[in-house]
mmCIF file of C-alpha atoms in Angstrom:
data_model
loop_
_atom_site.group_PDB
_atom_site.id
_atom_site.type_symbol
_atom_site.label_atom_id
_atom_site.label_comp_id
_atom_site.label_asym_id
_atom_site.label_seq_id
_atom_site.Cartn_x
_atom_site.Cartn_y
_atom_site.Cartn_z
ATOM 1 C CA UNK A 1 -0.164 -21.023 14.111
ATOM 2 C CA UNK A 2 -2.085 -19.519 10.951
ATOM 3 C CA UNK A 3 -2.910 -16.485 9.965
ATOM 4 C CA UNK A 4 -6.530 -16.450 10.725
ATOM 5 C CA UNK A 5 -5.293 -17.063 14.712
ATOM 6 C CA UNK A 6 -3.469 -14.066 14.974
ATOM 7 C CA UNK A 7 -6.650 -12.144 13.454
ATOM 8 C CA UNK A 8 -8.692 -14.048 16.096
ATOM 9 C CA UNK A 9 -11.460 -15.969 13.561
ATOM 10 C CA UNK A 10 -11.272 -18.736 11.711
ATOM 11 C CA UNK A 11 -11.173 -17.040 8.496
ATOM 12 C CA UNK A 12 -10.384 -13.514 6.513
ATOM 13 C CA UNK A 13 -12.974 -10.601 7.465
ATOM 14 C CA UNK A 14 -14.141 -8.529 4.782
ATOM 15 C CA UNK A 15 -13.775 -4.853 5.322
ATOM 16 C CA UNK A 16 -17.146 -2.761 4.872
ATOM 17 C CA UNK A 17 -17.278 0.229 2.850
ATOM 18 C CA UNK A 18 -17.464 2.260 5.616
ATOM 19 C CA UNK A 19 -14.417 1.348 7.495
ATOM 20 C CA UNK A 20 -12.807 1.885 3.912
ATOM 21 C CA UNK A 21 -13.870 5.510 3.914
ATOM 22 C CA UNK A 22 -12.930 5.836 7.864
ATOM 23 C CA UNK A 23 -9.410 4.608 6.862
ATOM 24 C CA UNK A 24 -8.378 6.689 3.601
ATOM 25 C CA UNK A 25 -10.603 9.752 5.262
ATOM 26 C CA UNK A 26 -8.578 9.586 8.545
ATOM 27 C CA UNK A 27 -4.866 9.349 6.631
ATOM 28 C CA UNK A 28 -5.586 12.313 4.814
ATOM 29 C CA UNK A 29 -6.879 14.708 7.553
ATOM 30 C CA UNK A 30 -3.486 12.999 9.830
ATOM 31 C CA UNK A 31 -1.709 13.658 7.070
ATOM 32 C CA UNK A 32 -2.642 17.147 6.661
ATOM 33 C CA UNK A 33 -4.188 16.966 3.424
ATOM 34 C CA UNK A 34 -7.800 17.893 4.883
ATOM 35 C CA UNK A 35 -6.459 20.814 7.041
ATOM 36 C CA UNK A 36 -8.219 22.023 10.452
ATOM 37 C CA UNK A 37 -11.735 24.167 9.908
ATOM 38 C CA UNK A 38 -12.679 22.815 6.577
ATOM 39 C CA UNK A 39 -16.088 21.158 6.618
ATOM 40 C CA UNK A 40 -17.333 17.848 6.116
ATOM 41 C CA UNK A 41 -20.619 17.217 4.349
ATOM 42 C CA UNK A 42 -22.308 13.392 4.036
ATOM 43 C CA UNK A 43 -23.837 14.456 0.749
ATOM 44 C CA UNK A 44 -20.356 16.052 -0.586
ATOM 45 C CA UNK A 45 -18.851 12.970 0.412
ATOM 46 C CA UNK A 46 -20.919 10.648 -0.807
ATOM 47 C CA UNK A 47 -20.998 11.983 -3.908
ATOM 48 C CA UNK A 48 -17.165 12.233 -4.286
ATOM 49 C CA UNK A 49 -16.572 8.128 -3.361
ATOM 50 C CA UNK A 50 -20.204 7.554 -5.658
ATOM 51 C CA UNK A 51 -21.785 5.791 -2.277
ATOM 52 C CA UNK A 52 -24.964 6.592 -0.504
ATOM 53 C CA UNK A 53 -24.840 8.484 2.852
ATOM 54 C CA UNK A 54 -25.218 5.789 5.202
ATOM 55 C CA UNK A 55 -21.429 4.075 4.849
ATOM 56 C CA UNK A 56 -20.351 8.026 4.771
ATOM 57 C CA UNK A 57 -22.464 8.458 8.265
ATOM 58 C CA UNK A 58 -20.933 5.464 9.770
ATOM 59 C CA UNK A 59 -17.188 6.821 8.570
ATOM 60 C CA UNK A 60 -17.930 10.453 9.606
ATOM 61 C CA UNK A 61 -19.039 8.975 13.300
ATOM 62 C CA UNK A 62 -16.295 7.043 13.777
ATOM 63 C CA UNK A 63 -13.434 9.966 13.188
ATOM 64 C CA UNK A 64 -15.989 12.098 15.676
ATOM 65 C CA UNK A 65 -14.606 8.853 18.112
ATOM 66 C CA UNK A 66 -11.353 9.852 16.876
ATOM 67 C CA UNK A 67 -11.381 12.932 17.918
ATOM 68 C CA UNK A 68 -10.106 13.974 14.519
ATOM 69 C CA UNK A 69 -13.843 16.123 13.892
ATOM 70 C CA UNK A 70 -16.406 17.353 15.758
ATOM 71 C CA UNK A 71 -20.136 19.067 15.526
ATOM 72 C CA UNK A 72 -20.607 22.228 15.065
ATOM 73 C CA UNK A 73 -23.622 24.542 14.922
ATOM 74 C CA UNK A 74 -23.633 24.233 11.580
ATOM 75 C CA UNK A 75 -24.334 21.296 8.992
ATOM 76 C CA UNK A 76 -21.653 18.613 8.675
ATOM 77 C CA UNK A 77 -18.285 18.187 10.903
ATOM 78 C CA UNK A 78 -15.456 20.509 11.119
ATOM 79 C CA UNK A 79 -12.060 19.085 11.029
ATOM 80 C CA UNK A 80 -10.061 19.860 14.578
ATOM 81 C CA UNK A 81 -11.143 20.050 17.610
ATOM 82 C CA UNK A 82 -14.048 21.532 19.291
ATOM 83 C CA UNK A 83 -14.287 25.222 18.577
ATOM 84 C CA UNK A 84 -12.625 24.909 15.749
ATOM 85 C CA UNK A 85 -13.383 28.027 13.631
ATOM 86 C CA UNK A 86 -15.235 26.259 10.130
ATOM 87 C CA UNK A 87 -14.257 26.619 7.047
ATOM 88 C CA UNK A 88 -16.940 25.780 3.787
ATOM 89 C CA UNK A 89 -14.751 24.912 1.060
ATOM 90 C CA UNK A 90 -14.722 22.189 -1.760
ATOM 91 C CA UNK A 91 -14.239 18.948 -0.557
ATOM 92 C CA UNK A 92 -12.773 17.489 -3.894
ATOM 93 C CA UNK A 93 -9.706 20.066 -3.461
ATOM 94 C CA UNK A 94 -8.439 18.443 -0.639
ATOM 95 C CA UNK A 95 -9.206 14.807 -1.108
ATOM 96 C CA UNK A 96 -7.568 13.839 -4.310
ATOM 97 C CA UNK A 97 -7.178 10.717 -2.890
ATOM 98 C CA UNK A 98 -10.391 9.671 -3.197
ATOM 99 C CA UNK A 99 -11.274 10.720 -6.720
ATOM 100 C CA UNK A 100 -8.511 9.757 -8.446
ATOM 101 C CA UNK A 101 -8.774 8.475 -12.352
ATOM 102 C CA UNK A 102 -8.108 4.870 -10.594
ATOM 103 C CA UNK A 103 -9.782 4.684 -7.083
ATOM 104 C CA UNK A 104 -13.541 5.674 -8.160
ATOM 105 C CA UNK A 105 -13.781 2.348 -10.094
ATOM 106 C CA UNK A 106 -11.774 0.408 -7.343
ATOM 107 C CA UNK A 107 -13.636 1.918 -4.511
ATOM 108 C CA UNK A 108 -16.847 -1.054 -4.654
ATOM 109 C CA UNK A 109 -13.730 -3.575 -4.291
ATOM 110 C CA UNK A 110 -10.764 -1.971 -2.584
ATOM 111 C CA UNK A 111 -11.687 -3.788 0.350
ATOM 112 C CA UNK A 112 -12.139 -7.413 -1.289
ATOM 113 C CA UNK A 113 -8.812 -6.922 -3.050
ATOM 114 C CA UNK A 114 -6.872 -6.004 -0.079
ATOM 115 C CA UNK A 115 -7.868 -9.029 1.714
ATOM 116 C CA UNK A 116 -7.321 -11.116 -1.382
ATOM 117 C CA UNK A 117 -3.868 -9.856 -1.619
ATOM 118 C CA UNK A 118 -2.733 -10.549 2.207
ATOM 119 C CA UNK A 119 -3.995 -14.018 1.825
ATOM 120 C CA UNK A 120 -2.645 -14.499 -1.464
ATOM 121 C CA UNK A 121 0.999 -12.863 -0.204
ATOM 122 C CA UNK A 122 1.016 -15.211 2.613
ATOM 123 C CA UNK A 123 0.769 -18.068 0.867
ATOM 124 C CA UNK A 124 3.585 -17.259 -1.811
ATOM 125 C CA UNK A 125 5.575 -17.619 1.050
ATOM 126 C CA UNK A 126 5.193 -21.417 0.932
ATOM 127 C CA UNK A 127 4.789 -22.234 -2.785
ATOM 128 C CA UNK A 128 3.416 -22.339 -6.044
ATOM 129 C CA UNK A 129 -0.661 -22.940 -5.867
ATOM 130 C CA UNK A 130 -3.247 -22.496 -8.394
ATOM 131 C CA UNK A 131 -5.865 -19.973 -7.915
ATOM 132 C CA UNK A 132 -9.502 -20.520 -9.158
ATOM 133 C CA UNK A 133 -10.854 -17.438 -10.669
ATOM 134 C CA UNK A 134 -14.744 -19.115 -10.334
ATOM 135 C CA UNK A 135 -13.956 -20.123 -7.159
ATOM 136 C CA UNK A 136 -12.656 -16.879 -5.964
ATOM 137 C CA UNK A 137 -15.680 -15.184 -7.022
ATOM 138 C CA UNK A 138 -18.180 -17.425 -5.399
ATOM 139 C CA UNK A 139 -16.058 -17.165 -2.008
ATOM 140 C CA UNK A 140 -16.518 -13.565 -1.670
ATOM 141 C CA UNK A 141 -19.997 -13.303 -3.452
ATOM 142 C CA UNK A 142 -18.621 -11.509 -5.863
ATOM 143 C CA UNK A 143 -19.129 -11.889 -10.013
ATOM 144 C CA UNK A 144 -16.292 -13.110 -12.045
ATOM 145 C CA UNK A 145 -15.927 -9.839 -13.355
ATOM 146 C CA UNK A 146 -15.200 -7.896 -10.327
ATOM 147 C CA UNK A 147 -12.820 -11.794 -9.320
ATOM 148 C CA UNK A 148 -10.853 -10.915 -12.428
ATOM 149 C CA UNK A 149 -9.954 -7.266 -11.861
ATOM 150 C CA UNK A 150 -8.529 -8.245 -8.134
ATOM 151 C CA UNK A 151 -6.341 -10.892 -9.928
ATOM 152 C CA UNK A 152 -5.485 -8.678 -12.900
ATOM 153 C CA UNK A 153 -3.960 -6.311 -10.285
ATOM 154 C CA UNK A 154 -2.534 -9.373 -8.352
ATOM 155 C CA UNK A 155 -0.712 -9.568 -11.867
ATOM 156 C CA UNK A 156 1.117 -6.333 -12.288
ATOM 157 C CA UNK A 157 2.701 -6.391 -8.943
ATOM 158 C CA UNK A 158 4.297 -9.810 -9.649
ATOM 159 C CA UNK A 159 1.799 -11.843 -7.078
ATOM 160 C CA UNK A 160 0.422 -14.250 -9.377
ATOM 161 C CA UNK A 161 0.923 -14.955 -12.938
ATOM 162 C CA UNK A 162 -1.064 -16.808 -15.895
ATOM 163 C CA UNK A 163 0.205 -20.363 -17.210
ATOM 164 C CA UNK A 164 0.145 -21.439 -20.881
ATOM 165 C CA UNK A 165 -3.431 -22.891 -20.112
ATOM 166 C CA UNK A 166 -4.580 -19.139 -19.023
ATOM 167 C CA UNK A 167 -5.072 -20.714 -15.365
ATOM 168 C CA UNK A 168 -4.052 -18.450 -12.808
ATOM 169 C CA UNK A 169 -0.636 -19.250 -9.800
ATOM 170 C CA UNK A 170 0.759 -17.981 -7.358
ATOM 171 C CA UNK A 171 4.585 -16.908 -7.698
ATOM 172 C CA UNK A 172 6.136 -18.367 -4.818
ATOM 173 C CA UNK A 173 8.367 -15.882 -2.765
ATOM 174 C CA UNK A 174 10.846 -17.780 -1.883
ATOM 175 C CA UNK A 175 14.461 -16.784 -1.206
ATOM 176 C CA UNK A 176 16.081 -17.184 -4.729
ATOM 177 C CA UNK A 177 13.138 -14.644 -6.234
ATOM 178 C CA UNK A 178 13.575 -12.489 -3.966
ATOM 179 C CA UNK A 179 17.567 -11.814 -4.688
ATOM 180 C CA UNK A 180 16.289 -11.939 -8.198
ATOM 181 C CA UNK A 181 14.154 -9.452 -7.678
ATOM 182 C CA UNK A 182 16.463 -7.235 -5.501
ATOM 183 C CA UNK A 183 19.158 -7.419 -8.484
ATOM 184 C CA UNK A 184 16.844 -6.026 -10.833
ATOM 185 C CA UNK A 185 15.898 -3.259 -8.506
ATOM 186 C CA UNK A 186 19.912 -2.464 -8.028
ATOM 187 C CA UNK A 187 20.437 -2.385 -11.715
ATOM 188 C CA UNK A 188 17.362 -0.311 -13.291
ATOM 189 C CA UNK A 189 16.013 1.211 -10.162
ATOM 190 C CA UNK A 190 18.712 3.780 -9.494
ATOM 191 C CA UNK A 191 19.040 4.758 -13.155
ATOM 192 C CA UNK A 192 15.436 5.020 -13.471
ATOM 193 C CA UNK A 193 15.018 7.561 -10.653
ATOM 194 C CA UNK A 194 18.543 9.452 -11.737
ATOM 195 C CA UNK A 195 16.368 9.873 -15.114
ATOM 196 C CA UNK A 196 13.075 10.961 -13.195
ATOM 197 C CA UNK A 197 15.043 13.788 -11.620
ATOM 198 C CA UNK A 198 14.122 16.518 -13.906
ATOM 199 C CA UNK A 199 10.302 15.560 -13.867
ATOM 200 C CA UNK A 200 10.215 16.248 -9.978
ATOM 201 C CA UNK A 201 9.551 19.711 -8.623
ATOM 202 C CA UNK A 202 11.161 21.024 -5.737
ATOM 203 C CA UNK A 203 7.955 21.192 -3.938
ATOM 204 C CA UNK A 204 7.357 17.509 -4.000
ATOM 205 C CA UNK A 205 10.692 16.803 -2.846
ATOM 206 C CA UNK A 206 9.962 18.923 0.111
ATOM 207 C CA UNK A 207 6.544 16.885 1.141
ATOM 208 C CA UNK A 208 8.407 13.913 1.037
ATOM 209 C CA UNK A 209 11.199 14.686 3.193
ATOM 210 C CA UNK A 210 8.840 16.727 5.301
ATOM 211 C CA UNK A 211 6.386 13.190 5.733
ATOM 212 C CA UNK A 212 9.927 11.210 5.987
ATOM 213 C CA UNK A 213 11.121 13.437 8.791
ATOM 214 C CA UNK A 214 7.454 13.446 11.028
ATOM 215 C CA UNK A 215 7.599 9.378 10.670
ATOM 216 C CA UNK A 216 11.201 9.318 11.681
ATOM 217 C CA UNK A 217 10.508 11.466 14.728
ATOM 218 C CA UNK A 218 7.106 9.842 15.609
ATOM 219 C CA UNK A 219 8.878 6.109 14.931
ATOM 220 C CA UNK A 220 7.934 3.496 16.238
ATOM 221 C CA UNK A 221 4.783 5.036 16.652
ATOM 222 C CA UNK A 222 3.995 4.822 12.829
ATOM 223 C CA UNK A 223 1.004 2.547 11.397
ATOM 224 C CA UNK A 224 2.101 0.062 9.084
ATOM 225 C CA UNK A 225 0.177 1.418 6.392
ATOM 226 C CA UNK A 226 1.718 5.223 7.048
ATOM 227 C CA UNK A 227 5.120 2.938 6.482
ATOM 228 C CA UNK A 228 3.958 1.428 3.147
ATOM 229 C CA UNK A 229 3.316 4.829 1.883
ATOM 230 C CA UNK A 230 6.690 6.309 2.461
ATOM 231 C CA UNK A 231 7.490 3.586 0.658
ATOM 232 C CA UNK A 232 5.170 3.748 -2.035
ATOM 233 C CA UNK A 233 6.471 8.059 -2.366
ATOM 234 C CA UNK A 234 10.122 6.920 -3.091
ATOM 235 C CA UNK A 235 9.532 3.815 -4.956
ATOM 236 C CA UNK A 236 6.022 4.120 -7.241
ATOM 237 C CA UNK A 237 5.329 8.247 -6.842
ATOM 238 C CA UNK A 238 8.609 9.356 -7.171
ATOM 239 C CA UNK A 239 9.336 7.233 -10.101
ATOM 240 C CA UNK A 240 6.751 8.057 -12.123
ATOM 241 C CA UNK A 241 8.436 11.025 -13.607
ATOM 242 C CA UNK A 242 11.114 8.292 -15.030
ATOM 243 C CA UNK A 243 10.269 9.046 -19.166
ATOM 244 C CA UNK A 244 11.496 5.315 -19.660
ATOM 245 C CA UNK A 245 8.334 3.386 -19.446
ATOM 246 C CA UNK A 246 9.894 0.200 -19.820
ATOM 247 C CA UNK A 247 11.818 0.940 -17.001
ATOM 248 C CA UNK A 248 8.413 0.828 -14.913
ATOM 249 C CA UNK A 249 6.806 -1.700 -15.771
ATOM 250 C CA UNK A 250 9.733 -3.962 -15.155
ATOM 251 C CA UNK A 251 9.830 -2.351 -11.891
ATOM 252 C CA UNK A 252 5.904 -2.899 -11.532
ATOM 253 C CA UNK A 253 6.640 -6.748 -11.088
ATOM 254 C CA UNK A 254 9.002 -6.007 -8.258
ATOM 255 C CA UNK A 255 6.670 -4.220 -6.258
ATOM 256 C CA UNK A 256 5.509 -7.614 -4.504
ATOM 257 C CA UNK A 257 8.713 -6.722 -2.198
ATOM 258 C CA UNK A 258 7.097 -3.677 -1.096
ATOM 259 C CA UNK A 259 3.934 -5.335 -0.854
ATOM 260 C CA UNK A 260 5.215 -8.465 1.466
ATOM 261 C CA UNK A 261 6.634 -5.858 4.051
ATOM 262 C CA UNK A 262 3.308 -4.319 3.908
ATOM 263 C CA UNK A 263 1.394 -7.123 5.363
ATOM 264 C CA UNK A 264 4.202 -8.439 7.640
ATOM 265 C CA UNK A 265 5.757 -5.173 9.611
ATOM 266 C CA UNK A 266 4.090 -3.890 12.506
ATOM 267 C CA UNK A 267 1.057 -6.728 11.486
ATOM 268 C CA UNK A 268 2.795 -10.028 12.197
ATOM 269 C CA UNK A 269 6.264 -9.632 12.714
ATOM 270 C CA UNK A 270 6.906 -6.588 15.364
ATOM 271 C CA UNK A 271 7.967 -3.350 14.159
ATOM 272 C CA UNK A 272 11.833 -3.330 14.589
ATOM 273 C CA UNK A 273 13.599 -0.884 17.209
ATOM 274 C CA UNK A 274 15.376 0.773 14.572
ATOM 275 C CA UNK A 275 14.000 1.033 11.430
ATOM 276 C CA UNK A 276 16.810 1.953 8.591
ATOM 277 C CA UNK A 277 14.725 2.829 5.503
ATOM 278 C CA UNK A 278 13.798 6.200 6.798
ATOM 279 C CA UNK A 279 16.748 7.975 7.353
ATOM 280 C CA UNK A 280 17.843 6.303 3.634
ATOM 281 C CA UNK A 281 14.837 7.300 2.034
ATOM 282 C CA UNK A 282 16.019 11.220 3.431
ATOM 283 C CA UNK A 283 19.026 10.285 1.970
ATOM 284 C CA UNK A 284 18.116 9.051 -1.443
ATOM 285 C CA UNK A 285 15.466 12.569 -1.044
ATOM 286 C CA UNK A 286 18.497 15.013 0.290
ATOM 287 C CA UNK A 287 20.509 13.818 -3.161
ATOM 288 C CA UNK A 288 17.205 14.576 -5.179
ATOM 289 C CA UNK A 289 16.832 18.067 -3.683
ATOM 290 C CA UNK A 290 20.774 18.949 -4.771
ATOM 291 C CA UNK A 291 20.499 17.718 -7.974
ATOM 292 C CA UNK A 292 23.105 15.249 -7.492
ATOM 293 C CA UNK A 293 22.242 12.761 -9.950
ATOM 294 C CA UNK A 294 25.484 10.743 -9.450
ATOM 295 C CA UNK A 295 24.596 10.864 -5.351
ATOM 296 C CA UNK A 296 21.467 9.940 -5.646
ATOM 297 C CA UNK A 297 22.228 6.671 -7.676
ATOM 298 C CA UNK A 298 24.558 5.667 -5.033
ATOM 299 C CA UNK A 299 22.277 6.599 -2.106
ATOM 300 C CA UNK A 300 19.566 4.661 -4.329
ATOM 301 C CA UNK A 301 21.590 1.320 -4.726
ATOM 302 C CA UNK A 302 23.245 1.637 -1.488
ATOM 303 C CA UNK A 303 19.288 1.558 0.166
ATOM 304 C CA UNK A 304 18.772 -0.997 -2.005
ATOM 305 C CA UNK A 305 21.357 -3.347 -0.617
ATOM 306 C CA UNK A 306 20.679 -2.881 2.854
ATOM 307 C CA UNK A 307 16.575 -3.485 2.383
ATOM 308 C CA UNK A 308 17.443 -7.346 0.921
ATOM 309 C CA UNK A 309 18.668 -9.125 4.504
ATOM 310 C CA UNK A 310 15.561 -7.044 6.426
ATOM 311 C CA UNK A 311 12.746 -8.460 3.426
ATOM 312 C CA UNK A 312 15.074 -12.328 3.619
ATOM 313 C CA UNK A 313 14.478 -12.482 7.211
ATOM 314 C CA UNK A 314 10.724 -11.344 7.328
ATOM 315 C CA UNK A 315 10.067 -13.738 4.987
ATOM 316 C CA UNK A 316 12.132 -16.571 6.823
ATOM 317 C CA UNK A 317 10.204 -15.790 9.937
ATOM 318 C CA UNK A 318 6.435 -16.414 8.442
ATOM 319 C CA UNK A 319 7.278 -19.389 6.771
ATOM 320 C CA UNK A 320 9.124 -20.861 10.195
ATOM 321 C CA UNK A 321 6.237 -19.567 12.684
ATOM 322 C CA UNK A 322 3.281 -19.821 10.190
ATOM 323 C CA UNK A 323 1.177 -22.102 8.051
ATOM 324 C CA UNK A 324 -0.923 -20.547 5.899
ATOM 325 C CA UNK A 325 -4.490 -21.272 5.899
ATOM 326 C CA UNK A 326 -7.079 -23.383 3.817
ATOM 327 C CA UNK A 327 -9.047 -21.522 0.800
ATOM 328 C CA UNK A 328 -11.387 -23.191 -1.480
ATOM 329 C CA UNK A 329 -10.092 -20.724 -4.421
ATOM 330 C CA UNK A 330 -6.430 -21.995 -3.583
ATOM 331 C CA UNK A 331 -5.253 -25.447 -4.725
#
């Protein structure tokens, strides 16, 4: 079986801009980010993504199907449920998300990168293959420029690396990198958020036990991409206090752990019963919020540990139930 069978075509689908928008606006107002009443505008939208207002029309429809917003008498959609008391405020305040330093310039290709990096993730599963940067581009109708940037981020996560020649490969995930990788993340990871400890403010500690501890009690009712981002709070926001840059960006190049489980859990491989990383990431959080620096290490490396066998096995299962499927930019 490939890839493209369990997606039901005989190749990847490319995301519209609009389902983009649907996506990031509908995690933020489930979130709580975008609380109940406040008001949303197509023009304030559009102008915070840079888009015109069809894509937002198409988004803003589809979380009316949601039931997340509704009409009102007013102009625009208030977020809750009909009745819903509005609330005109500014739009940018709440969806920092959107408008970050990195995202406006990503937005065009979010959606072409993301389905670049599942195939591309797949297929480390089974190898070393060359990737053709031309080729790339002229698969997606895309220019080489906007090819480049996808694979330049492909990069810093570890996926794919340049060879003497400047030709682009895929790192093959096999079984050897990954314990590789997993004993660098036991030796620098725990010491690197010990040392990010006095950068984090009791207030962020609290959201992230408090989004920890509504996943744990909604589980296994938790989207796979809600899952990747309680990862990405411990692992990426959480360690960006760490003053050691070095420290990071060796940890960048492990991040293609993080990023396997993201397009395997509750997408191809059946979200588990029992799912251990949350109640150890409120572990690893509970040390944070006492202080305990020396806790926190262990709860750190102990989480560590335990994640290894569940990312080994994952892995194991795609490459003994899947093949991965034919690309002209892969060789």
């Amino acid at each position: 079986m490939s890839v493209s069978d369990l997606e039901g075509s005989g190749g990847p689908r490319k995301r519209s801009l609009y389902e983009e928008l649907h996506g990031r606006l509908k995690a933020e107002i489930l979130e709580g980010a975008v609380p109940e009443g406040i008001v949303l505008t197509e023009a304030a939208l559009a102008g915070i993504v840079g888009s015109s207002r069809a894509p937002v029309r198409q988004a803003l429809q589809m979380l009316v199907e949601d039931g997340l917003i509704n009409r009102f008498e007013g102009r625009g959609f208030v977020v809750g449920s009909s009745g819903t008391p509005p609330r005109r405020e500014k739009l940018a305040d709440y969806l920092g998300k959107l408008i970050e330093a990195d995202a406006r310039p990503m937005f065009a290709w979010q959606a072409l990168y993301e389905n670049v990096e599942r195939i591309v993730v797949y297929r480390s599963f089974f190898g070393r293959y060359r990737i053709n940067e031309n080729e790339l581009a002229r698969h997606f109708g895309v220019g080489r420029a906007v090819a480049r940037d996808v694979l330049l981020k492909l990069e810093t996560l570890g996926i794919i690396e340049k060879d003497d020649n400047f030709r682009w490969s895929i790192v093959p995930l096999d079984s050897q990198r990954i314990r590789d990788l997993y004993e660098v993340r036991e030796q620098i990871e725990p010491i690197a958020l010990s040392s990010a400890l006095g950068g984090l403010s009791d207030d962020h500690i609290g959201m992230m036990l408090a989004r920890l501890s509504t996943a744990l009690a909604d589980y296994p009712d938790v989207s796979a991409s809600t899952m990747y981002e309680l990862e990405l709070d411990l692992h990426l926001r959480s360690l960006q206090a760490c003053p050691n840059k070095e420290f990071l960006s060796i940890l960048r190049r492990t991040h293609c752990i993080l990023t396997l489980s993201k397009h395997v859990v509750g997408i191809r491989i059946k979200m588990p019963e029992y799912e251990p990383f949350l109640a150890e990431h409120i572990g690893v959080f509970e040390m944070m919020q006492r202080r305990d620096e020396e806790g926190l290490r262990k709860a750190m490396r102990n989480h560590i540990r335990n994640s290894e066998p569940n990312v080994q096995s994952r892995a194991t299962y795609i490459r003994e139930h899947y093949q991965p499927d034919d690309y002209s930019f892969i060789a």
